[in-house]
PDB file of C-alpha atoms in Angstrom:
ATOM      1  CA  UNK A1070     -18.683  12.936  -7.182  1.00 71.00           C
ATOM      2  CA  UNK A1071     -16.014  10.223  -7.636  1.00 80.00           C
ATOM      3  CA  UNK A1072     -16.640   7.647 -10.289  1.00 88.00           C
ATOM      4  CA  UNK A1073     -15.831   3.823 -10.049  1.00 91.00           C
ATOM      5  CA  UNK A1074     -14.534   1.589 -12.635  1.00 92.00           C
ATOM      6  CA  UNK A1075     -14.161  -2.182 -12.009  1.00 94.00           C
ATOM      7  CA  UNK A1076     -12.395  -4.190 -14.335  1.00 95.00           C
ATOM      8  CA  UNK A1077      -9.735  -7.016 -14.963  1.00 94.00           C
ATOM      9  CA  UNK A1078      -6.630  -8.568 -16.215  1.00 96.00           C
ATOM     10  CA  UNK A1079      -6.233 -11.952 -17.623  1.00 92.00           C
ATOM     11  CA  UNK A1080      -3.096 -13.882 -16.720  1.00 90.00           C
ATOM     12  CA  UNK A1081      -2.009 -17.499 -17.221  1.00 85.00           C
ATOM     13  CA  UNK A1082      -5.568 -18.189 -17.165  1.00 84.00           C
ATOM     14  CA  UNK A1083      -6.271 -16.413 -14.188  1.00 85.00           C
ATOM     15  CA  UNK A1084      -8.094 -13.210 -13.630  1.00 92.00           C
ATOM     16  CA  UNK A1085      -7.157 -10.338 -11.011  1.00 95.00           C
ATOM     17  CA  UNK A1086      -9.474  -8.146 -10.675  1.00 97.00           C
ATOM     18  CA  UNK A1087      -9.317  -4.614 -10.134  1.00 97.00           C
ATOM     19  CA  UNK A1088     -11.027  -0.623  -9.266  1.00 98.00           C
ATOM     20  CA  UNK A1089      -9.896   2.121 -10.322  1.00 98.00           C
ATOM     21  CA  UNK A1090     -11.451   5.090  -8.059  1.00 97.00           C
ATOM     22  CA  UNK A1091     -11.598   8.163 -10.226  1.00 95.00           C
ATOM     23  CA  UNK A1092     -12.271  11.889  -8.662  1.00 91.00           C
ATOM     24  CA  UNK A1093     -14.637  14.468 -10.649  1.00 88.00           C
ATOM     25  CA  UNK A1094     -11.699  16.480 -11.648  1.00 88.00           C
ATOM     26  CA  UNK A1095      -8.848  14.933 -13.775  1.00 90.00           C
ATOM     27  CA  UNK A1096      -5.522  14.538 -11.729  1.00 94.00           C
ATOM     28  CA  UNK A1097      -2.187  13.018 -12.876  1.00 95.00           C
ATOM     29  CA  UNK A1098      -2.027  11.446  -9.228  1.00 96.00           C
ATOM     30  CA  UNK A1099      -2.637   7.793  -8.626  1.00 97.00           C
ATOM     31  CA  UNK A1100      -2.542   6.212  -5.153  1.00 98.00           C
ATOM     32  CA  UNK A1101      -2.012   2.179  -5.818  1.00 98.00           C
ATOM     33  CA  UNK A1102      -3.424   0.184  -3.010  1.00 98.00           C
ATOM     34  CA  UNK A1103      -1.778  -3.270  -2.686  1.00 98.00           C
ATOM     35  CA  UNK A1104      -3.788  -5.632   0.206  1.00 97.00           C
ATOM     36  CA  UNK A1105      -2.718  -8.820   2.402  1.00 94.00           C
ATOM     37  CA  UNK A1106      -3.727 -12.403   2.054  1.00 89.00           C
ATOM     38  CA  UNK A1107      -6.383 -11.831   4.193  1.00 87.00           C
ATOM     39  CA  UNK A1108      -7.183  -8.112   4.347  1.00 94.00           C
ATOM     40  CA  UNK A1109      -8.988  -6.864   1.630  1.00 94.00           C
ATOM     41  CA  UNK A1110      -9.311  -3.232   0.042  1.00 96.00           C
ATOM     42  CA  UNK A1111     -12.448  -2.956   1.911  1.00 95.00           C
ATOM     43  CA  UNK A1112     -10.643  -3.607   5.516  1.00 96.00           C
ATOM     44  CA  UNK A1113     -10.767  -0.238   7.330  1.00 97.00           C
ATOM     45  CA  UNK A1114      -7.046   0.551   6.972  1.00 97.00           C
ATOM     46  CA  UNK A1115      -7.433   0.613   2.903  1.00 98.00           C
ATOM     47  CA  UNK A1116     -10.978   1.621   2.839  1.00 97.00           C
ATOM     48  CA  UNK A1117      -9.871   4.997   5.131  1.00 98.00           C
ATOM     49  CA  UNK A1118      -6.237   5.417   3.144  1.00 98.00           C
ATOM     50  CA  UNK A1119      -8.456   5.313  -0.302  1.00 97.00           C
ATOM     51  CA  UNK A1120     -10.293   8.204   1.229  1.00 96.00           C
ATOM     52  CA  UNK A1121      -7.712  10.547   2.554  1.00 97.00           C
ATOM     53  CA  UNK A1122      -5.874   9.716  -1.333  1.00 97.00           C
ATOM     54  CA  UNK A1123      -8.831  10.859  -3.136  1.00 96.00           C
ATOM     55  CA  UNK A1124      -9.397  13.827  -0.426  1.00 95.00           C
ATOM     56  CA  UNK A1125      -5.883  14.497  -1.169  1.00 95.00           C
ATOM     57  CA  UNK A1126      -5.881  14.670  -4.851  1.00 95.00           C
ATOM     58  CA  UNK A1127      -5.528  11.429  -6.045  1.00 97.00           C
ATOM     59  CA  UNK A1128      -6.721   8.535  -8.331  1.00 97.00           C
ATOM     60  CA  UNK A1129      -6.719   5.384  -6.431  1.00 98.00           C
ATOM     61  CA  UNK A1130      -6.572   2.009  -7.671  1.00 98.00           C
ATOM     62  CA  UNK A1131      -7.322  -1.325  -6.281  1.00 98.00           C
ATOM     63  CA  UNK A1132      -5.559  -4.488  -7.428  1.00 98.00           C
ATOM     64  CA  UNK A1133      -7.854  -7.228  -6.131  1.00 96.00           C
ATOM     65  CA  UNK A1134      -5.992  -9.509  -6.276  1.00 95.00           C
ATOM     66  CA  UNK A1135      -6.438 -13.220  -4.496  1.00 90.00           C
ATOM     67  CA  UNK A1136      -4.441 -16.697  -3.822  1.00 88.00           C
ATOM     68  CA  UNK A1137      -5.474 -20.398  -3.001  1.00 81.00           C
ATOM     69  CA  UNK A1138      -1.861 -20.395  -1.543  1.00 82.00           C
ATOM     70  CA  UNK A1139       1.057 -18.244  -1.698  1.00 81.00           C
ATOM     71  CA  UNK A1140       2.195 -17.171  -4.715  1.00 83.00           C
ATOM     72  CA  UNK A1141       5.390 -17.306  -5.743  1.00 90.00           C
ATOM     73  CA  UNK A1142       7.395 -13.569  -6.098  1.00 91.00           C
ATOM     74  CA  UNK A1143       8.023 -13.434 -10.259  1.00 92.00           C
ATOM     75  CA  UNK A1144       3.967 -14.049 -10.352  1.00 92.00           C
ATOM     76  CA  UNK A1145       3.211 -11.874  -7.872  1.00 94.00           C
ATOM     77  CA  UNK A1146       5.271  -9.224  -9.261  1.00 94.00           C
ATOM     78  CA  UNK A1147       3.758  -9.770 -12.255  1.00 94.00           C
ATOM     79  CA  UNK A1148       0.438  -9.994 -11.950  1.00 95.00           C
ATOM     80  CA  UNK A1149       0.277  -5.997 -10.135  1.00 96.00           C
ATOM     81  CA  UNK A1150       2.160  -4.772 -12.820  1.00 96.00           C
ATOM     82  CA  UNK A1151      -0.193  -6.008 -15.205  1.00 96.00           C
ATOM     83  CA  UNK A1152      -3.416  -5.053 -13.782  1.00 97.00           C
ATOM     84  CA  UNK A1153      -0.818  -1.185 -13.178  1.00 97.00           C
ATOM     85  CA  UNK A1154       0.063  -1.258 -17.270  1.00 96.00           C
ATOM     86  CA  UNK A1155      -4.265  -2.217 -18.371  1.00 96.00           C
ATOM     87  CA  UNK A1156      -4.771   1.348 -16.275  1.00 96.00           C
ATOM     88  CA  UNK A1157      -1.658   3.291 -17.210  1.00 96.00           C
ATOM     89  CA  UNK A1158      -2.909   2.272 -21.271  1.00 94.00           C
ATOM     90  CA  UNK A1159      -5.955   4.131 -20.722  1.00 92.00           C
ATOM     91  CA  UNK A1160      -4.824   7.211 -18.305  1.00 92.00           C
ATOM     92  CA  UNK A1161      -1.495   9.250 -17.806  1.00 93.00           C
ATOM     93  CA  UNK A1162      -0.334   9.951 -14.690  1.00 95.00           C
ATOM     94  CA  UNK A1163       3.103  11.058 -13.139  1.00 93.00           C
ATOM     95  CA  UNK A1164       3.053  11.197  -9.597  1.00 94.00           C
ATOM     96  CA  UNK A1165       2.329   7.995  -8.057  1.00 96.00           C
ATOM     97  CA  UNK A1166       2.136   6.608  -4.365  1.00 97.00           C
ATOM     98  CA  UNK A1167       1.878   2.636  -3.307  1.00 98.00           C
ATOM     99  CA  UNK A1168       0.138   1.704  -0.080  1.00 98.00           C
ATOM    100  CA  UNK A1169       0.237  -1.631   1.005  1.00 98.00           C
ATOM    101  CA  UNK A1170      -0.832  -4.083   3.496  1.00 98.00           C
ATOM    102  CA  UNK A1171       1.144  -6.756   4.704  1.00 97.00           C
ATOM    103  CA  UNK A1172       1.399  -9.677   1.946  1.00 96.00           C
ATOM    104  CA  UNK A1173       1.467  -6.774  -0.123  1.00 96.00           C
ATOM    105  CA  UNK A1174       4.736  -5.349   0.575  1.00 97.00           C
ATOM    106  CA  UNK A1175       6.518  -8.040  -0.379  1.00 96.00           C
ATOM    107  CA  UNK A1176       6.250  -6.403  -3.843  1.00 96.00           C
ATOM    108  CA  UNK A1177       7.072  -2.563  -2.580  1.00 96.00           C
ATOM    109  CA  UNK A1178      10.738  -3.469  -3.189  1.00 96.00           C
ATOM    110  CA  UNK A1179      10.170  -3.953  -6.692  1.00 94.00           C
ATOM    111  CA  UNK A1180       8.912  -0.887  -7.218  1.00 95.00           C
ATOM    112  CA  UNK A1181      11.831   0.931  -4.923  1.00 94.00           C
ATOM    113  CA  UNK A1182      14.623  -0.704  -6.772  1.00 89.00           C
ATOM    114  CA  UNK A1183      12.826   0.009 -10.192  1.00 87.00           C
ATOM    115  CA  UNK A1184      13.704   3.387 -12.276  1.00 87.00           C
ATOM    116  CA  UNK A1185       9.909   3.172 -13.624  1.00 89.00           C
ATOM    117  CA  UNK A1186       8.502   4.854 -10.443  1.00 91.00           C
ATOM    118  CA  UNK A1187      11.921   6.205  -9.416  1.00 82.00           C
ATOM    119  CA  UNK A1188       9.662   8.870  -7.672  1.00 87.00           C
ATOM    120  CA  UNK A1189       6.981   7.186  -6.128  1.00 95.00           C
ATOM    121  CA  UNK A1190       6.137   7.601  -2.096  1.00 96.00           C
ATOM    122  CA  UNK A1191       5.448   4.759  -0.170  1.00 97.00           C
ATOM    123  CA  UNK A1192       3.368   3.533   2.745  1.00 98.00           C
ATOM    124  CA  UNK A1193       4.072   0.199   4.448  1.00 98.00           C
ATOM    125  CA  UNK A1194       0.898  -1.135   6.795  1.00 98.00           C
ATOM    126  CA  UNK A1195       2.016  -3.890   8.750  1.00 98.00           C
ATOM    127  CA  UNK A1196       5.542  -4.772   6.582  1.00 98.00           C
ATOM    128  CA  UNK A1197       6.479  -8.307   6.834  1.00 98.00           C
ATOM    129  CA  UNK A1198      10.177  -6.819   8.654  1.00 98.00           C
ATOM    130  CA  UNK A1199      11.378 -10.318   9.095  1.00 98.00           C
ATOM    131  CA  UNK A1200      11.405 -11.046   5.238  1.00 97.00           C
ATOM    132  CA  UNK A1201      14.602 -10.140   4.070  1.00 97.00           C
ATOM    133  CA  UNK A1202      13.158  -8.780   1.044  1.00 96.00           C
ATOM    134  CA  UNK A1203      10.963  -6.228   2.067  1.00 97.00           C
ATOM    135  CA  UNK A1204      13.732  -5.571   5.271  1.00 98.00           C
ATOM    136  CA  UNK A1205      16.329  -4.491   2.157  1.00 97.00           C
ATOM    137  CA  UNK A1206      13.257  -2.844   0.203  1.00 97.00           C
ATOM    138  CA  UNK A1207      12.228  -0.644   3.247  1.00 97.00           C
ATOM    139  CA  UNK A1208      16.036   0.407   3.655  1.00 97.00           C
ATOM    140  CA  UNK A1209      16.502   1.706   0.339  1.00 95.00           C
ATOM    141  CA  UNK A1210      13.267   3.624   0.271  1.00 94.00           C
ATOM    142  CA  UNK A1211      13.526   5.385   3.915  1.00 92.00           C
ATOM    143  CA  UNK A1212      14.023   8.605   2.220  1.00 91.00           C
ATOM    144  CA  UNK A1213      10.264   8.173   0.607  1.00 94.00           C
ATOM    145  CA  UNK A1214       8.711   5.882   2.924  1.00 97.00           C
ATOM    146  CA  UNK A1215       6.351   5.803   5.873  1.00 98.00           C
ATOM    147  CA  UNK A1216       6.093   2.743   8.280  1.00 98.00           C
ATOM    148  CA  UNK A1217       3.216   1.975  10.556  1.00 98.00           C
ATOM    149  CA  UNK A1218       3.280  -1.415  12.618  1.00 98.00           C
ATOM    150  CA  UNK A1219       2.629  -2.673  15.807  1.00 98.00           C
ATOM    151  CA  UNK A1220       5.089  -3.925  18.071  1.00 97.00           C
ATOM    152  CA  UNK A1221       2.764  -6.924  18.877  1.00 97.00           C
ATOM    153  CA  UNK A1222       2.535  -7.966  15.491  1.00 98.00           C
ATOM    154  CA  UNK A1223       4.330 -11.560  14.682  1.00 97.00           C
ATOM    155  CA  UNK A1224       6.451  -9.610  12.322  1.00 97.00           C
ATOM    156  CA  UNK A1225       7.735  -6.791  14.099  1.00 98.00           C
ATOM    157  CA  UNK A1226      11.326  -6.947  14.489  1.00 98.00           C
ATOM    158  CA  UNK A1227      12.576  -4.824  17.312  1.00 97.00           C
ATOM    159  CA  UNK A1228      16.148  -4.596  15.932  1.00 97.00           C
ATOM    160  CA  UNK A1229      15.547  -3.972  12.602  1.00 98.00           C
ATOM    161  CA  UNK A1230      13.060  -1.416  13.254  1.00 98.00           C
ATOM    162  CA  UNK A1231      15.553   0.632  14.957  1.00 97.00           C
ATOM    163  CA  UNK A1232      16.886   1.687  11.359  1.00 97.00           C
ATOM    164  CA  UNK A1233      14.037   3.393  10.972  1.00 97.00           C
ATOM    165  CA  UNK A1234      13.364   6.111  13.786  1.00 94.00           C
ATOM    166  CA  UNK A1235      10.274   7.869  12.146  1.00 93.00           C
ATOM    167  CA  UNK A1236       8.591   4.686  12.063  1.00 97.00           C
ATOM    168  CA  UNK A1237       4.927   4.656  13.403  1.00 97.00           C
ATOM    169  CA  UNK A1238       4.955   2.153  16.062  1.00 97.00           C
ATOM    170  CA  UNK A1239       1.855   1.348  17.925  1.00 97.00           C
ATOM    171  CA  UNK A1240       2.462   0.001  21.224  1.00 97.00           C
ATOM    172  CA  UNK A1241       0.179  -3.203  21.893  1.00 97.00           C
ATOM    173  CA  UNK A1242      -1.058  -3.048  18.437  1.00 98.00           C
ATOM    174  CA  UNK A1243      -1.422  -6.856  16.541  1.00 97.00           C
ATOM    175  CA  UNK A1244      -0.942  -7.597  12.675  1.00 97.00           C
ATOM    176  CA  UNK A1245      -4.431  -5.806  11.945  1.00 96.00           C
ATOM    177  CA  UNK A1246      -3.022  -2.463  14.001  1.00 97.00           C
ATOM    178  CA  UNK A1247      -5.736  -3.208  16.266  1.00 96.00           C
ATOM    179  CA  UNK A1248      -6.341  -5.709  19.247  1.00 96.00           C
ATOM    180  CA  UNK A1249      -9.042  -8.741  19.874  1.00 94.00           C
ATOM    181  CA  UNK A1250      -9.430  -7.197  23.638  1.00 94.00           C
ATOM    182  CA  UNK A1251     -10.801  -3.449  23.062  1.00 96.00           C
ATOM    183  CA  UNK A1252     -12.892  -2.495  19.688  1.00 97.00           C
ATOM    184  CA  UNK A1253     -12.717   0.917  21.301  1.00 97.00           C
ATOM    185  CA  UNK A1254      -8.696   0.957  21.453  1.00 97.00           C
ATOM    186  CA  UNK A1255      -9.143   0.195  17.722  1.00 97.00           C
ATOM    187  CA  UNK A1256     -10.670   2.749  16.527  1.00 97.00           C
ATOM    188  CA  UNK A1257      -8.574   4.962  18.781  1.00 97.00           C
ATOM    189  CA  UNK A1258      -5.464   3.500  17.010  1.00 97.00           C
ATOM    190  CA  UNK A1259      -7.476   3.258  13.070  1.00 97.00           C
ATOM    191  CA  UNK A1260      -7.939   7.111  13.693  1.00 97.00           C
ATOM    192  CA  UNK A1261      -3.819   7.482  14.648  1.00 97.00           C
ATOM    193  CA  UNK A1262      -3.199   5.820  11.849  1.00 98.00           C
ATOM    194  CA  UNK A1263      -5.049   8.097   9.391  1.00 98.00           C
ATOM    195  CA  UNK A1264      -3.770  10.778  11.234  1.00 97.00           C
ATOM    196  CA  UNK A1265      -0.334   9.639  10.543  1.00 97.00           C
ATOM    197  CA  UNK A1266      -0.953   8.828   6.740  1.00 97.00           C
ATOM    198  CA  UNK A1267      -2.608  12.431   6.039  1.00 97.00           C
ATOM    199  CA  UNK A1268       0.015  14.110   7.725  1.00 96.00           C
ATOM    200  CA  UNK A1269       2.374  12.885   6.168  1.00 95.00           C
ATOM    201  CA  UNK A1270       1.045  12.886   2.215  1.00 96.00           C
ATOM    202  CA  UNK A1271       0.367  16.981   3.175  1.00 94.00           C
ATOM    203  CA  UNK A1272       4.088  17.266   4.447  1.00 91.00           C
ATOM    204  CA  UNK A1273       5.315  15.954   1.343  1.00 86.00           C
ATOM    205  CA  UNK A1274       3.061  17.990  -0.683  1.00 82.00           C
ATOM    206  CA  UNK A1275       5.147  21.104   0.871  1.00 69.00           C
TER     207      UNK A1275
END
C-alpha cells in the first residue's frame, strides 16, 4: 500500500506545502508534479498522472504550491526547487520525470536547460506555447518531452506547434483538456490523455 507524507518548506516567510507519495517498495524513481494557478494536484489530469507514475514505478511528489498573484520567475523557480532539495535530503533517487500543468511549465525550462536533471523526461499539460519561455524550453527538450494541449485552448499556438509533430493535440479541447458543453466528451478525452501519458512512460522504459 502506498504511504503519504505531507510536509513543507519555509521561504521568505512563506510556506509551500508539499506530498510526497511513496510506493511499498523502495524505487529510485520520482515523478514531480508541478500544477496551474488554478488547477490543483487533485484536478483529474494530476490526480490520474500520479496514478499511472506510481503504477509505473515511481515516487511522486506534489509541490503545493499557491499565489495571491503571479509570482515572479526567480521566486517561482525557487520556491520548487526548494520544496525538490527538503525531499532529495531525505531520499536518493536518479531517474526523475516532471509533469506539469499549465502555470507550471513556465518552470520546465529550468529544469531542461539545467545539467542537475540533465536526464529527466518531461510532460507538458496545457503549455503556455505563447510564452516565449516555455516556447524555447519545449524546443530544447523535444527529444524527452511529451505535449498534450488542445487546440481550443487560449494558448495554443497553431504555428509554433507545428515544431512539434508528436504533439498530442485534442481537437475542440479548452485549457482544462476538456469542454463546458459535454462532461461525457471529457472523460472521453481525460481517458486519451492517460492513454497517451502511459504509453508513452512504457515506451521509454524500452
Amino acid at each position: 500500500m502506498r504511504s503519504m507524507k505531507k510536509g513543507h518548506v519555509h521561504r521568505n516567510n512563506r510556506e509551500i506545502p508539499y506530498t510526497l507519495i511513496r510506493r511499498p517498495a523502495e524505487t529510485n524513481r520520482l515523478a514531480v508534479m508541478l500544477p496551474g494557478a488554478g488547477y490543483t494536484t487533485q484536478g483529474p489530469l494530476l490526480y490520474y498522472a500520479t496514478g499511472i507514475m506510481v503504477q509505473n514505478g515511481y515516487d511522486v511528489l506534489h509541490v503545493n504550491y499557491s499565489y495571491e498573484k503571479s509570482p515572479n520567475l526567480e521566486e517561482f523557480q525557487q520556491d520548487v526547487l526548494a520544496v525538490i532539495d527538503e525531499v532529495l535530503h531525505e531520499h536518493t533517487y536518479e531517474q526523475f520525470y516532471f509533469i506539469a500543468k499549465s502555470m507550471g511549465t513556465v518552470v520546465l525550462p529550468m529544469f531542461v536547460n539545467g545539467e542537475r536533471f540533465a536526464n529527466a523526461s518531461f510532460i507538458w499539460l496545457t503549455p503556455l506555447v505563447t510564452n516565449d519561455l516555455v516556447y524555447d524550453g519545449m524546443l530544447k527538450g523535444i527529444h524527452q518531452s511529451l505535449y498534450i494541449i488542445g487546440d481550443n485552448d487560449p494558448y495554443f499556438h497553431a504555428e509554433r506547434m507545428e515544431q512539434f509533430p508528436e504533439a498530442v493535440i485534442m481537437k475542440g479541447a479548452d485549457h482544462s483538456l476538456g469542454t463546458d458543453t459535454s462532461v461525457l466528451q471529457s472523460i472521453d478525452w481525460l481517458k486519451e490523455v492517460m492513454v497517451a501519458i502511459e504509453k508513452w512512460v512504457k515506451e521509454r522504459e524500452e
